[in-house]
CSV table of C-alpha atoms in Angstrom, one decimal:
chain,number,residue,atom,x,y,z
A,1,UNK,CA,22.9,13.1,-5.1
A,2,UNK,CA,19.6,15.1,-3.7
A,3,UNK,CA,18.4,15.7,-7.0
A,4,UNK,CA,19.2,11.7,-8.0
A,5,UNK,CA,17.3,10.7,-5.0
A,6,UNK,CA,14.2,12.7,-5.7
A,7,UNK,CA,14.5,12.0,-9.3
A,8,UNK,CA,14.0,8.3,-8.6
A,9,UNK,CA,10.9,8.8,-5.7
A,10,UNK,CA,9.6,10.6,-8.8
A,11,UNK,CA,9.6,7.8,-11.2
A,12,UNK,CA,9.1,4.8,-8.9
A,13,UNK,CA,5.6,3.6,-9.1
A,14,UNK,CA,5.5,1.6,-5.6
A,15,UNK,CA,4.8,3.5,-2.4
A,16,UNK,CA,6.6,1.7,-0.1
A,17,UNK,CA,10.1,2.2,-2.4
A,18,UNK,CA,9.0,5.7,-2.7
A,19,UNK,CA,8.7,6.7,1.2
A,20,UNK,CA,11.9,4.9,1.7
A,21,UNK,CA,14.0,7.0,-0.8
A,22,UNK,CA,12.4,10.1,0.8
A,23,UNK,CA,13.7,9.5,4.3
A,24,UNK,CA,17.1,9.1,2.3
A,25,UNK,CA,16.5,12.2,1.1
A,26,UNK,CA,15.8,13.8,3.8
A,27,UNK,CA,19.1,12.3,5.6
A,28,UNK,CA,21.0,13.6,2.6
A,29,UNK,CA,19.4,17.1,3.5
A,30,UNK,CA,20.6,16.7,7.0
A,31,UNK,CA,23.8,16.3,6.1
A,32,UNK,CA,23.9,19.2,3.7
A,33,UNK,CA,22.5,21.6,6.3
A,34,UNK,CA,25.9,20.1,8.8
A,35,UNK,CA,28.3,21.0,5.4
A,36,UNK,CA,26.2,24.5,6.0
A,37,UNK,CA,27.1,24.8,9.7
A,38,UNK,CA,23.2,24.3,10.4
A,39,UNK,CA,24.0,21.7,13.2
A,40,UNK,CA,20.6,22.6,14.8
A,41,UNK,CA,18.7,22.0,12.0
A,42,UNK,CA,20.6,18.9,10.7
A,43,UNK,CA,20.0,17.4,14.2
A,44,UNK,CA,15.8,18.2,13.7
A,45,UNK,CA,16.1,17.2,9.7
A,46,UNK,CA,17.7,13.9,10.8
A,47,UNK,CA,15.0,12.9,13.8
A,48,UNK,CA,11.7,14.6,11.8
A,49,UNK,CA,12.8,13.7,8.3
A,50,UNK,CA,14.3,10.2,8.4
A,51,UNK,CA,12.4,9.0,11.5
A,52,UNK,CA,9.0,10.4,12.1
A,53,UNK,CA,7.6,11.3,9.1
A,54,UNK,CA,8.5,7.9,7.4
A,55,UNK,CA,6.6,6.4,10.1
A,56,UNK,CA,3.9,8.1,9.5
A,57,UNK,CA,3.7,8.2,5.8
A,58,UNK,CA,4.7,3.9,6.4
A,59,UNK,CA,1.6,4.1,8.6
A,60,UNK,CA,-0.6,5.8,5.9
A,61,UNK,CA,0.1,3.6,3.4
A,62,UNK,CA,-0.7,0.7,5.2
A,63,UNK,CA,-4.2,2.2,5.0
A,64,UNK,CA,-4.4,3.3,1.6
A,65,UNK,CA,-2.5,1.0,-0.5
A,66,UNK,CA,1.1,0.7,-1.8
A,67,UNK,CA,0.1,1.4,-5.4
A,68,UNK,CA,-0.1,4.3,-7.2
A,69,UNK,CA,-2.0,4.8,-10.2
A,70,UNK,CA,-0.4,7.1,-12.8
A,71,UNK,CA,-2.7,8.8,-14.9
A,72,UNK,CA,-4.1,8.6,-18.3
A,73,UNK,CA,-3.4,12.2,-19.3
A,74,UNK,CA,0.1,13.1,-21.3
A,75,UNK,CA,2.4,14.8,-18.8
A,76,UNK,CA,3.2,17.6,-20.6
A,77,UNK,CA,1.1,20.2,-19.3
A,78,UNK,CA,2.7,19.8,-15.8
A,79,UNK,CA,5.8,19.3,-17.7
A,80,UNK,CA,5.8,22.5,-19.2
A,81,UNK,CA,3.9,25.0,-16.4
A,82,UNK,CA,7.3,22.8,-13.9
A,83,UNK,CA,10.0,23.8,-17.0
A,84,UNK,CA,8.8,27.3,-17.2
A,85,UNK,CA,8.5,28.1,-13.3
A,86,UNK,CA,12.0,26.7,-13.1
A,87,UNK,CA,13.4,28.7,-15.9
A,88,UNK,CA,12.2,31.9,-14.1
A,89,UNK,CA,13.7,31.0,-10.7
A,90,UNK,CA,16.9,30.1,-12.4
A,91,UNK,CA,16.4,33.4,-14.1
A,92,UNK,CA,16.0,35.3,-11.0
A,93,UNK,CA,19.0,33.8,-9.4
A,94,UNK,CA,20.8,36.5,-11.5
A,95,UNK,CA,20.4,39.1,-9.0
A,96,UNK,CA,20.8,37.0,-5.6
A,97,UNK,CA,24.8,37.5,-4.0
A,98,UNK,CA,26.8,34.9,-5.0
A,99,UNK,CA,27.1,31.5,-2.2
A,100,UNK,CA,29.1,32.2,1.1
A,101,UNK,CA,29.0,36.2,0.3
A,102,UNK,CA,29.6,37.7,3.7
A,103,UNK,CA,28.6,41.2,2.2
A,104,UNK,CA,24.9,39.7,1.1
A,105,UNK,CA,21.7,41.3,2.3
A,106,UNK,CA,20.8,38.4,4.7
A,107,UNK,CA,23.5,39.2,6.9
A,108,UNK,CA,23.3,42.7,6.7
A,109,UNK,CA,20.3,43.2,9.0
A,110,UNK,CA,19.4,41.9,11.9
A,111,UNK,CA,22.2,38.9,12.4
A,112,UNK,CA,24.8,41.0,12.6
A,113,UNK,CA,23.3,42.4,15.8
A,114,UNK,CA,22.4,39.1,17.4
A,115,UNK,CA,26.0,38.0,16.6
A,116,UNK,CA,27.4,41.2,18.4
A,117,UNK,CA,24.9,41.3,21.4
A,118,UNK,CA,24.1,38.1,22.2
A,119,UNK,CA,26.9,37.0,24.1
A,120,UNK,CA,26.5,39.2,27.1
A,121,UNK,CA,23.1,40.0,26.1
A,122,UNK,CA,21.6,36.8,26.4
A,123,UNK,CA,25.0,34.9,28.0
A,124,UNK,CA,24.4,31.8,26.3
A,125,UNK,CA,27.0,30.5,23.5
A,126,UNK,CA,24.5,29.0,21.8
A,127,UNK,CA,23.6,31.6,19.5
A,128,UNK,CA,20.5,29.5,17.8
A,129,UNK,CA,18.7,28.9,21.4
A,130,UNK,CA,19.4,32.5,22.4
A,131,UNK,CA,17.8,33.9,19.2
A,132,UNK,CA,14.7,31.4,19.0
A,133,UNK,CA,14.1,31.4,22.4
A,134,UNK,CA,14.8,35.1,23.5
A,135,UNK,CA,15.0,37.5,20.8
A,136,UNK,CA,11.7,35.9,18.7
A,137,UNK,CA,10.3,34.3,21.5
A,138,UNK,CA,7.1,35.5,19.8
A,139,UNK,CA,7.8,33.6,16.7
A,140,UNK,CA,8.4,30.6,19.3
A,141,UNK,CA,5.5,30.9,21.0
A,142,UNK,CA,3.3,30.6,17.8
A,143,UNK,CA,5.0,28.3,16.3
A,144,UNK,CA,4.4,25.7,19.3
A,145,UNK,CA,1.2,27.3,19.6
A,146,UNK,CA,0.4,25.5,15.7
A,147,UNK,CA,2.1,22.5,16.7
A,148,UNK,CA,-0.3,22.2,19.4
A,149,UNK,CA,-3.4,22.9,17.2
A,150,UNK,CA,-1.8,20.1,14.6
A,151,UNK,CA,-2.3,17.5,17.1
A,152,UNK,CA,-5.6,18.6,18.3
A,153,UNK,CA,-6.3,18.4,14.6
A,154,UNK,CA,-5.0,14.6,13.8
A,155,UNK,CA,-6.9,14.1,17.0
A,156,UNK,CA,-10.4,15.0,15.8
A,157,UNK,CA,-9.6,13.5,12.2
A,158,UNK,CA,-8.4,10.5,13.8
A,159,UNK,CA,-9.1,9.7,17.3
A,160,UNK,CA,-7.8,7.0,20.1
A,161,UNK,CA,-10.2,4.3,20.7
A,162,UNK,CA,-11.1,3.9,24.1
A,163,UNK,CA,-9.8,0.6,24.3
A,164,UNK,CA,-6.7,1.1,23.3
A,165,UNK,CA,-5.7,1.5,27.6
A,166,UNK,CA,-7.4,-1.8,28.1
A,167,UNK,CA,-5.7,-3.8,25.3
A,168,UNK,CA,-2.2,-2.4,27.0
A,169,UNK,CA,-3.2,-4.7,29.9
A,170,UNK,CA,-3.6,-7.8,28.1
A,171,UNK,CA,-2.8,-7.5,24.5
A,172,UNK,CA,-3.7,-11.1,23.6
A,173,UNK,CA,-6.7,-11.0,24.7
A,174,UNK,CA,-8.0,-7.6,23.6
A,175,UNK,CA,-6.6,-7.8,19.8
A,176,UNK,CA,-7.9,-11.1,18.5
A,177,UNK,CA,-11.5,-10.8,19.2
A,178,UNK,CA,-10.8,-6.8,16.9
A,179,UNK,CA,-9.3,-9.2,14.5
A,180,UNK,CA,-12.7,-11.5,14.3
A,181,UNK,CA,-15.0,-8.9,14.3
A,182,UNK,CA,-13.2,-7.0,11.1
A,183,UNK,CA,-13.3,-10.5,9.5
A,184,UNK,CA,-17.3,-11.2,10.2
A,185,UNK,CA,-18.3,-7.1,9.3
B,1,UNK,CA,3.4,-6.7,13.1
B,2,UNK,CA,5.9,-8.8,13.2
B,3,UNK,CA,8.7,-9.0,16.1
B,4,UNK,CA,12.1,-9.5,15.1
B,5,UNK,CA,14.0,-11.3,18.0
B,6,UNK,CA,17.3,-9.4,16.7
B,7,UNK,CA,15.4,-6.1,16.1
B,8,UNK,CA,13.5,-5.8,19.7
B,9,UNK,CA,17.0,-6.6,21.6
B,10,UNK,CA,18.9,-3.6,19.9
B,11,UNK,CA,16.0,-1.5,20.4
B,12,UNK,CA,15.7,-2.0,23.7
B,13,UNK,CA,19.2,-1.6,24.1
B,14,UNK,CA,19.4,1.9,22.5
B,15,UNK,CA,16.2,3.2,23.8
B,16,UNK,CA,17.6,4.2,27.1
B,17,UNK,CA,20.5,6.2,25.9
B,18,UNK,CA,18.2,7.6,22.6
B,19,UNK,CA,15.3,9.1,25.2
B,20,UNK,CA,18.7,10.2,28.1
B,21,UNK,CA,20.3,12.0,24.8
B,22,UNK,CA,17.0,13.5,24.4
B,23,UNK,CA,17.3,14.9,27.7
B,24,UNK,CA,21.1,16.1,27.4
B,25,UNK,CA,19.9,18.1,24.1
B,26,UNK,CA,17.0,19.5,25.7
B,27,UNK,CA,18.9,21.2,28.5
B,28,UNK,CA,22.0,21.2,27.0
B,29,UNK,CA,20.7,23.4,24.5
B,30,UNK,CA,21.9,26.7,25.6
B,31,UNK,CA,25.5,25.4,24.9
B,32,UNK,CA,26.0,23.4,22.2
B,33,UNK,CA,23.6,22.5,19.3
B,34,UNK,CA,20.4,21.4,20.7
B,35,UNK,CA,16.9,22.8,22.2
B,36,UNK,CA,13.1,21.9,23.0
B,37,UNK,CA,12.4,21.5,18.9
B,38,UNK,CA,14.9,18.6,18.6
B,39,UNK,CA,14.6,17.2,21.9
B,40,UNK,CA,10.9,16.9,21.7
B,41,UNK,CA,11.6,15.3,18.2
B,42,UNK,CA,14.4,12.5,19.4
B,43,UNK,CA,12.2,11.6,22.3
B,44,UNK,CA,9.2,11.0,20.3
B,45,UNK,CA,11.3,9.0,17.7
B,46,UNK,CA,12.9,7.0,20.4
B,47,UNK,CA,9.3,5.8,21.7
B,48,UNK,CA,8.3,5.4,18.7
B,49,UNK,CA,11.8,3.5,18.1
B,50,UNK,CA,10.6,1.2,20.8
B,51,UNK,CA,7.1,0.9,19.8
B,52,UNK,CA,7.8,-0.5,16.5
B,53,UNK,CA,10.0,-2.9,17.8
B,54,UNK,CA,8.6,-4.4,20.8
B,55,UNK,CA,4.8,-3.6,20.4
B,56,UNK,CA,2.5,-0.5,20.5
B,57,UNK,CA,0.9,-1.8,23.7
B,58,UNK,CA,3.7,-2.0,25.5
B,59,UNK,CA,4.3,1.8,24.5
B,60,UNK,CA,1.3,3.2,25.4
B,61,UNK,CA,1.7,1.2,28.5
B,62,UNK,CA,4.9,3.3,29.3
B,63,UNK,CA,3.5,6.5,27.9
B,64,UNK,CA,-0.3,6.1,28.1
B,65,UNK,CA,-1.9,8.4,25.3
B,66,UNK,CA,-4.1,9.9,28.4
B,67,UNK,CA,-0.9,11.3,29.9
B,68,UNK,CA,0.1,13.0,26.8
B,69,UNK,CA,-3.1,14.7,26.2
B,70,UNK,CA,-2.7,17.1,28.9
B,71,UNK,CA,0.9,17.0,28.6
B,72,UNK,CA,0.5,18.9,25.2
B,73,UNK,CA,-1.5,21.8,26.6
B,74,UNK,CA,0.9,21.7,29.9
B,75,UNK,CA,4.0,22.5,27.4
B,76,UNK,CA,2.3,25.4,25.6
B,77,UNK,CA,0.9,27.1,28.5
B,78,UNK,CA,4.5,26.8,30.5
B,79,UNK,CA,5.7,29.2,27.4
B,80,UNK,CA,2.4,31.5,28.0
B,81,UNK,CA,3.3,31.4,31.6
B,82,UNK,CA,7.1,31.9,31.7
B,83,UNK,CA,5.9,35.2,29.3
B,84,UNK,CA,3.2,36.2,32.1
B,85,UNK,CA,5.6,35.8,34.8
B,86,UNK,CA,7.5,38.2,33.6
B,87,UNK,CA,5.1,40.6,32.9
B,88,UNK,CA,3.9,40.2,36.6
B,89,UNK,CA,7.6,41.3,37.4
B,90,UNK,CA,7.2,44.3,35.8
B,91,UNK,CA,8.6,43.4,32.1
B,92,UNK,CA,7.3,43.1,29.2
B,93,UNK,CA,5.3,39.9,27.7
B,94,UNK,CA,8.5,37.2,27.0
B,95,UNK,CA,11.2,39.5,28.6
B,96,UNK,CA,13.5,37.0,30.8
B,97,UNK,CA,15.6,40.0,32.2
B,98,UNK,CA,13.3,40.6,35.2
B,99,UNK,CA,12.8,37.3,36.1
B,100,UNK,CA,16.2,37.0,38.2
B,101,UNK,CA,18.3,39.8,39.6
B,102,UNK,CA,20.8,40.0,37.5
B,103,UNK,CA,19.4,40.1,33.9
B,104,UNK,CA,21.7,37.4,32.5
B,105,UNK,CA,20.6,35.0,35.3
B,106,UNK,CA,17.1,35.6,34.1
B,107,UNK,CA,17.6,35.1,30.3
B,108,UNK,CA,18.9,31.7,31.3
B,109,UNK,CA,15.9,30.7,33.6
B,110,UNK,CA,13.9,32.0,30.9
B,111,UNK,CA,15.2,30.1,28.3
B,112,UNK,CA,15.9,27.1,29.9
B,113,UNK,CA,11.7,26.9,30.9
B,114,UNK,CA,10.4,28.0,27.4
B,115,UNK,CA,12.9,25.4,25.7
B,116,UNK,CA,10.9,22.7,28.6
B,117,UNK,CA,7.5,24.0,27.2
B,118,UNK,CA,8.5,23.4,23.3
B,119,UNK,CA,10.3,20.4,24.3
B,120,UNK,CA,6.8,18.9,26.2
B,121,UNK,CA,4.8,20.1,23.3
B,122,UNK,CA,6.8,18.8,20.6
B,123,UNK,CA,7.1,15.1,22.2
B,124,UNK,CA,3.7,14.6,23.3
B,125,UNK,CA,2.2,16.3,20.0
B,126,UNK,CA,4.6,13.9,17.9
B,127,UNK,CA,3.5,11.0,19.6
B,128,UNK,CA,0.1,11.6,19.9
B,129,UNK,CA,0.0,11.8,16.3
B,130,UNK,CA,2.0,8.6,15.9
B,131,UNK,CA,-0.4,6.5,18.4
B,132,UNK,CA,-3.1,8.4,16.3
B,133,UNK,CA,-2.1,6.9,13.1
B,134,UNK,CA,-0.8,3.2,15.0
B,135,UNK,CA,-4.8,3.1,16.0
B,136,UNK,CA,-6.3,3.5,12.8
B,137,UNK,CA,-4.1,0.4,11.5
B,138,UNK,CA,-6.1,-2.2,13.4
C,1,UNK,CA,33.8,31.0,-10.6
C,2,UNK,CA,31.0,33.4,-11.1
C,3,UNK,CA,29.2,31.3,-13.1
C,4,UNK,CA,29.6,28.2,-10.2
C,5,UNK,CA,28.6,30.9,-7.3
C,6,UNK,CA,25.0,30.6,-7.9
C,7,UNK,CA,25.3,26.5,-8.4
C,8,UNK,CA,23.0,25.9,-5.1
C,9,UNK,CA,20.6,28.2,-6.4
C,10,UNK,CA,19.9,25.9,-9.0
C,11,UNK,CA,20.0,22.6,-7.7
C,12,UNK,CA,18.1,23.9,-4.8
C,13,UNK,CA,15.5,25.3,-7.8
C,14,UNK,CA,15.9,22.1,-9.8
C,15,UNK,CA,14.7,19.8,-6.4
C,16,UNK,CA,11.6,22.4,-5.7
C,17,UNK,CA,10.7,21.7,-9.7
C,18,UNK,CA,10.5,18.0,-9.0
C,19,UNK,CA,8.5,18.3,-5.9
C,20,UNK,CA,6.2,20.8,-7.5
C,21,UNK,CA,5.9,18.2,-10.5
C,22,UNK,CA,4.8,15.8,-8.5
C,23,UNK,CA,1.9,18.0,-6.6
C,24,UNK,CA,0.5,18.8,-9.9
C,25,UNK,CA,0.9,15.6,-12.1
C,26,UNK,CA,0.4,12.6,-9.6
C,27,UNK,CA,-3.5,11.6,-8.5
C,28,UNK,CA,-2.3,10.1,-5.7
C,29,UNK,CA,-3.2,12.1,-2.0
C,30,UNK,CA,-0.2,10.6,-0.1
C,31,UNK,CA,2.2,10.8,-3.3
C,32,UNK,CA,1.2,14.8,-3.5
C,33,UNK,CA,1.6,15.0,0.2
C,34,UNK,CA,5.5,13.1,-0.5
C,35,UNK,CA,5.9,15.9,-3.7
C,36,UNK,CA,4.9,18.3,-0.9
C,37,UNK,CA,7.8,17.3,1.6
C,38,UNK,CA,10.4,17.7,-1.0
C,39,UNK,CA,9.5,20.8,-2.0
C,40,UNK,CA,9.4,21.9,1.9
C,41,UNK,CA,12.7,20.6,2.1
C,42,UNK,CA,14.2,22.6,-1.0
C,43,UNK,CA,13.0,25.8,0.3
C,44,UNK,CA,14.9,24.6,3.7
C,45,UNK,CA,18.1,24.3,1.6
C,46,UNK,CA,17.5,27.3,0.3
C,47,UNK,CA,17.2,29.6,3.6
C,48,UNK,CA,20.1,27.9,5.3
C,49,UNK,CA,22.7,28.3,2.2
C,50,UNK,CA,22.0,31.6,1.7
C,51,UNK,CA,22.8,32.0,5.7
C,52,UNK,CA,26.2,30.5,4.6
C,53,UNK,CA,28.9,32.8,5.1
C,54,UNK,CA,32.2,31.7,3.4
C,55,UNK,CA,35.0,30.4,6.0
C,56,UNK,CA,32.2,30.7,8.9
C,57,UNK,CA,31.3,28.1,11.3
C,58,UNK,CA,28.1,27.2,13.0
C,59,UNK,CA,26.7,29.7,15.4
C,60,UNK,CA,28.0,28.5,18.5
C,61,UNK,CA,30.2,30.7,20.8
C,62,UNK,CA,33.9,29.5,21.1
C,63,UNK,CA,36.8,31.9,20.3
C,64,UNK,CA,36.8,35.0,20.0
C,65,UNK,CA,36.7,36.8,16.8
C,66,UNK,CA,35.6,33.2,14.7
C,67,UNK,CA,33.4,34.3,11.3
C,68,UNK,CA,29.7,32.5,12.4
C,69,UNK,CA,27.7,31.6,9.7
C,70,UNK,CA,24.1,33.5,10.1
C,71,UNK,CA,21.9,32.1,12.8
C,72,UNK,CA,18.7,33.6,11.5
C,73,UNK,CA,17.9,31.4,9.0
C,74,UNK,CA,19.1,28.6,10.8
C,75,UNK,CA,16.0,29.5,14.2
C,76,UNK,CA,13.4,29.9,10.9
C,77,UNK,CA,14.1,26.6,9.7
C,78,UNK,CA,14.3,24.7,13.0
C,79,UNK,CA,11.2,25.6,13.8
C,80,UNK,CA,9.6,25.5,10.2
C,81,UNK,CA,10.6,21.9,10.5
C,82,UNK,CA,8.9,20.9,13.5
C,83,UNK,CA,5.6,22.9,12.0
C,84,UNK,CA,6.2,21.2,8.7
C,85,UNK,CA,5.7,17.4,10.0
C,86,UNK,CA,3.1,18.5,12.2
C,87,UNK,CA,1.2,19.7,9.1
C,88,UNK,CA,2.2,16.7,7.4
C,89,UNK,CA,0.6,14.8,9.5
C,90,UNK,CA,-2.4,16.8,10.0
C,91,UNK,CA,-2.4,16.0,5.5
C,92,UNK,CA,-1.8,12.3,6.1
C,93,UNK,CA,-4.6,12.1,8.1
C,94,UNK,CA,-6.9,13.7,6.8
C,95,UNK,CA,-6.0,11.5,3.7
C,96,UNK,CA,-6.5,8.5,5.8
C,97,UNK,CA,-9.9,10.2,6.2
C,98,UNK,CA,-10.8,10.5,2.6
C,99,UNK,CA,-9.7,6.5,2.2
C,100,UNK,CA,-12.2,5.7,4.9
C,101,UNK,CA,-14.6,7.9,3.1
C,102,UNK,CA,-14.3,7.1,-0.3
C,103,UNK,CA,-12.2,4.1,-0.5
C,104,UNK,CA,-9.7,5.5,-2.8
C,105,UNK,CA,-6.8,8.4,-2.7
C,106,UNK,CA,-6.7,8.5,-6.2
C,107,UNK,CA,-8.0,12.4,-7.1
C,108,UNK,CA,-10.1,11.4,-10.2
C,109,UNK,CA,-11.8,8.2,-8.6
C,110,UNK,CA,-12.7,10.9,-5.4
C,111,UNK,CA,-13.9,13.3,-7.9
C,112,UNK,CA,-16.1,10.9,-10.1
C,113,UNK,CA,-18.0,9.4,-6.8
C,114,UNK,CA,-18.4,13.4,-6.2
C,115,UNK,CA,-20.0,14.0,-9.3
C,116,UNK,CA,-22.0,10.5,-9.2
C,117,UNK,CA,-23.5,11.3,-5.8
């Protein structure tokens, strides 16, 4: 069903069908990462996925235009380097431990550890929180550290117009004479 | 953008209980699924949930972008400070042990103010960037 | 069976393949940035299933003795996420930047004003 949905944002030339068939794509994600017992992450999927980002891609396309030109050139150079990248990875998969396999590497490691110790460790059931927060608060830290610098970053791309405060007060007012003003320049 | 009669009453029906489950995840997140990442992301959406439907300026008029630009260096540096705190009790940089008596107690308290810190950063950031992008429309 | 026990593998490799396809083939800023999302989103798939523990459940304390799925994986991803919209974002607007600058998203139309000017 992923692969369907992607499929179709890949051959549908208008934006706006496009961004929409992402968010369902990212929903269908969210509810693969619950059949995965990734509740955390379908919970973050679901909010940042299927809510904000299609906001925000909704929002740029509103500036740069619903269509999208396909190009002139044949598609099979892309086709081909895509095909042969694939064929690798699907090659490679070979030596990864089969799905579910409680004796792969992954949980060899560390987990195990933070499965055993957290409890009375950390004391929290949670195991997710107790890892994120405690055992790599580090990781945590620099992590919301980049989110910060994100929105400093969309900040100085973008900006708030002064006026946008004022126009909260009386939004008649404020937006039509905007409104004339891009219609005379 | 247009308002939908039908579409602003539901919104402003769920937007309480989306922005008060915000809050249950964000502290509830030490027991079952939940934490300052996906707090700070279901408060943002549910602003932004009411600013699509009713009106950007009534929004920013609830959550004025001025508030949210110290807000998003407040979050970040209540993480910085939880992990000086505890350095100042004699622990290392992050360690949450020393900051109670009993070393569980202090994990919690720990956890419970650096999940507050993502959780600020994380909401304000996101809607900073969406009043960012909502200005640019007009 | 063995043959079926590497089946996410492949979709998972089959949805990065598409969203690679369309970073490299499409003109289009905002369609690449879309291309990049999916693509984010397979490699998602891929850390958390390979945190999948057969018979386990999620990573939440309840009885004792229960087989929990890994957590690891699941704090990466969480946060990776979070990160990855902010980035996003941080993309979109800077191609909300280019439109203002060059009045097209298109990657051969920015290229030929380049060359032009």
């Amino acid at each position: 069903m992923l692969v369907a949905t992607a499929t179709a944002a890949l051959w549908i030339r208008s934006l706006f069908a496009v961004t929409m068939l992402f968010s369902i794509y990212s929903l269908l994600a969210a509810s693969l990462f619950i059949t995965l017992d990734a509740v955390d992450v379908a919970f973050t999927e679901a909010a940042v996925g299927a809510g904000i980002s299609t906001v925000l891609v909704l929002t740029t396309l509103a500036r740069t235009g619903y269509r999208q030109r396909l190009r002139a050139q044949s598609v099979a150079l892309p086709m081909t380097v895509v095909i042969v990248t694939g064929a690798v990875l699907i090659w490679g998969t070979a030596d990864m431990p089969r799905f579910g396999d409680p004796l792969a590497p992954v949980h060899q490691h560390v987990a195990p550890r933070y499965i055993e110790d957290s409890p009375h460790e950390i004391g929290m059931p949670n195991m997710v929180t107790s890892i994120l927060a405690s055992y790599r608060g580090f990781d945590t830290l620099g992590e919301t550290a980049v989110i910060f610098t994100a929105g400093v970053g969309v900040l100085a791309l973008l900006g708030i117009r002064r006026r946008a405060p004022t126009r909260a007060q009386s939004p008649e007012d404020a937006s039509r004479p905007s409104e004339s003003e891009s219609e005379h320049g | 953008m247009d308002k939908d009669e039908i579409i602003g009453v539901i919104a402003k029906l769920l937007f309480p209980f989306i922005l008060l489950f915000a809050l249950y995840v964000q502290f509830h997140g030490d027991f079952g699924p939940g934490g300052g990442f996906q707090a700070g992301v279901i408060f943002a959406a549910g602003i932004i949930l009411y600013a699509l439907a009713v009106g950007l300026e009534h929004a920013m008029a609830l959550v004025p972008p001025a508030l949210l630009r110290p807000l998003m260096a407040i979050g970040v540096l209540i993480y910085g400070g939880v992990g000086l705190l505890g350095m100042l009790r004699g622990g290392h940089y992050l360690n949450y042990s020393v900051l109670a008596h009993d070393p569980l107690h202090g994990q919690h308290y720990g956890i419970l103010f650096v999940e507050l810190g993502v959780g600020i950063t994380v909401a304000s950031v996101m809607l900073m960037i969406f009043y960012a992008f909502m200005a640019r429309l007009d | 069976m063995e043959l079926l026990g590497k089946f996410n593998y492949w979709v998972i490799f089959i949805l990065m393949m598409i969203g690679f396809y369309v970073v490299i083939a499409r003109g289009n800023l905002v369609t690449k940035i879309i291309g990049l999302n999916v693509f984010q989103t397979s490699v998602f798939l891929l850390y958390i299933s390979m945190g999948k523990v057969a018979g386990g459940t999620a990573p939440i304390l309840h009885v004792e003795g229960a087989v929990y799925s890994n957590p690891l994986p699941h704090v990466l991803i969480l946060t990776a996420i979070v990160v990855g919209v902010a980035t996003t974002a941080l993309g979109l607007a800077l191609a909300v930047r280019i439109k203002d600058a060059y009045g097209t998203v298109e990657e051969d139309e920015i290229y030929a004003k380049d060359k032009r000017a």
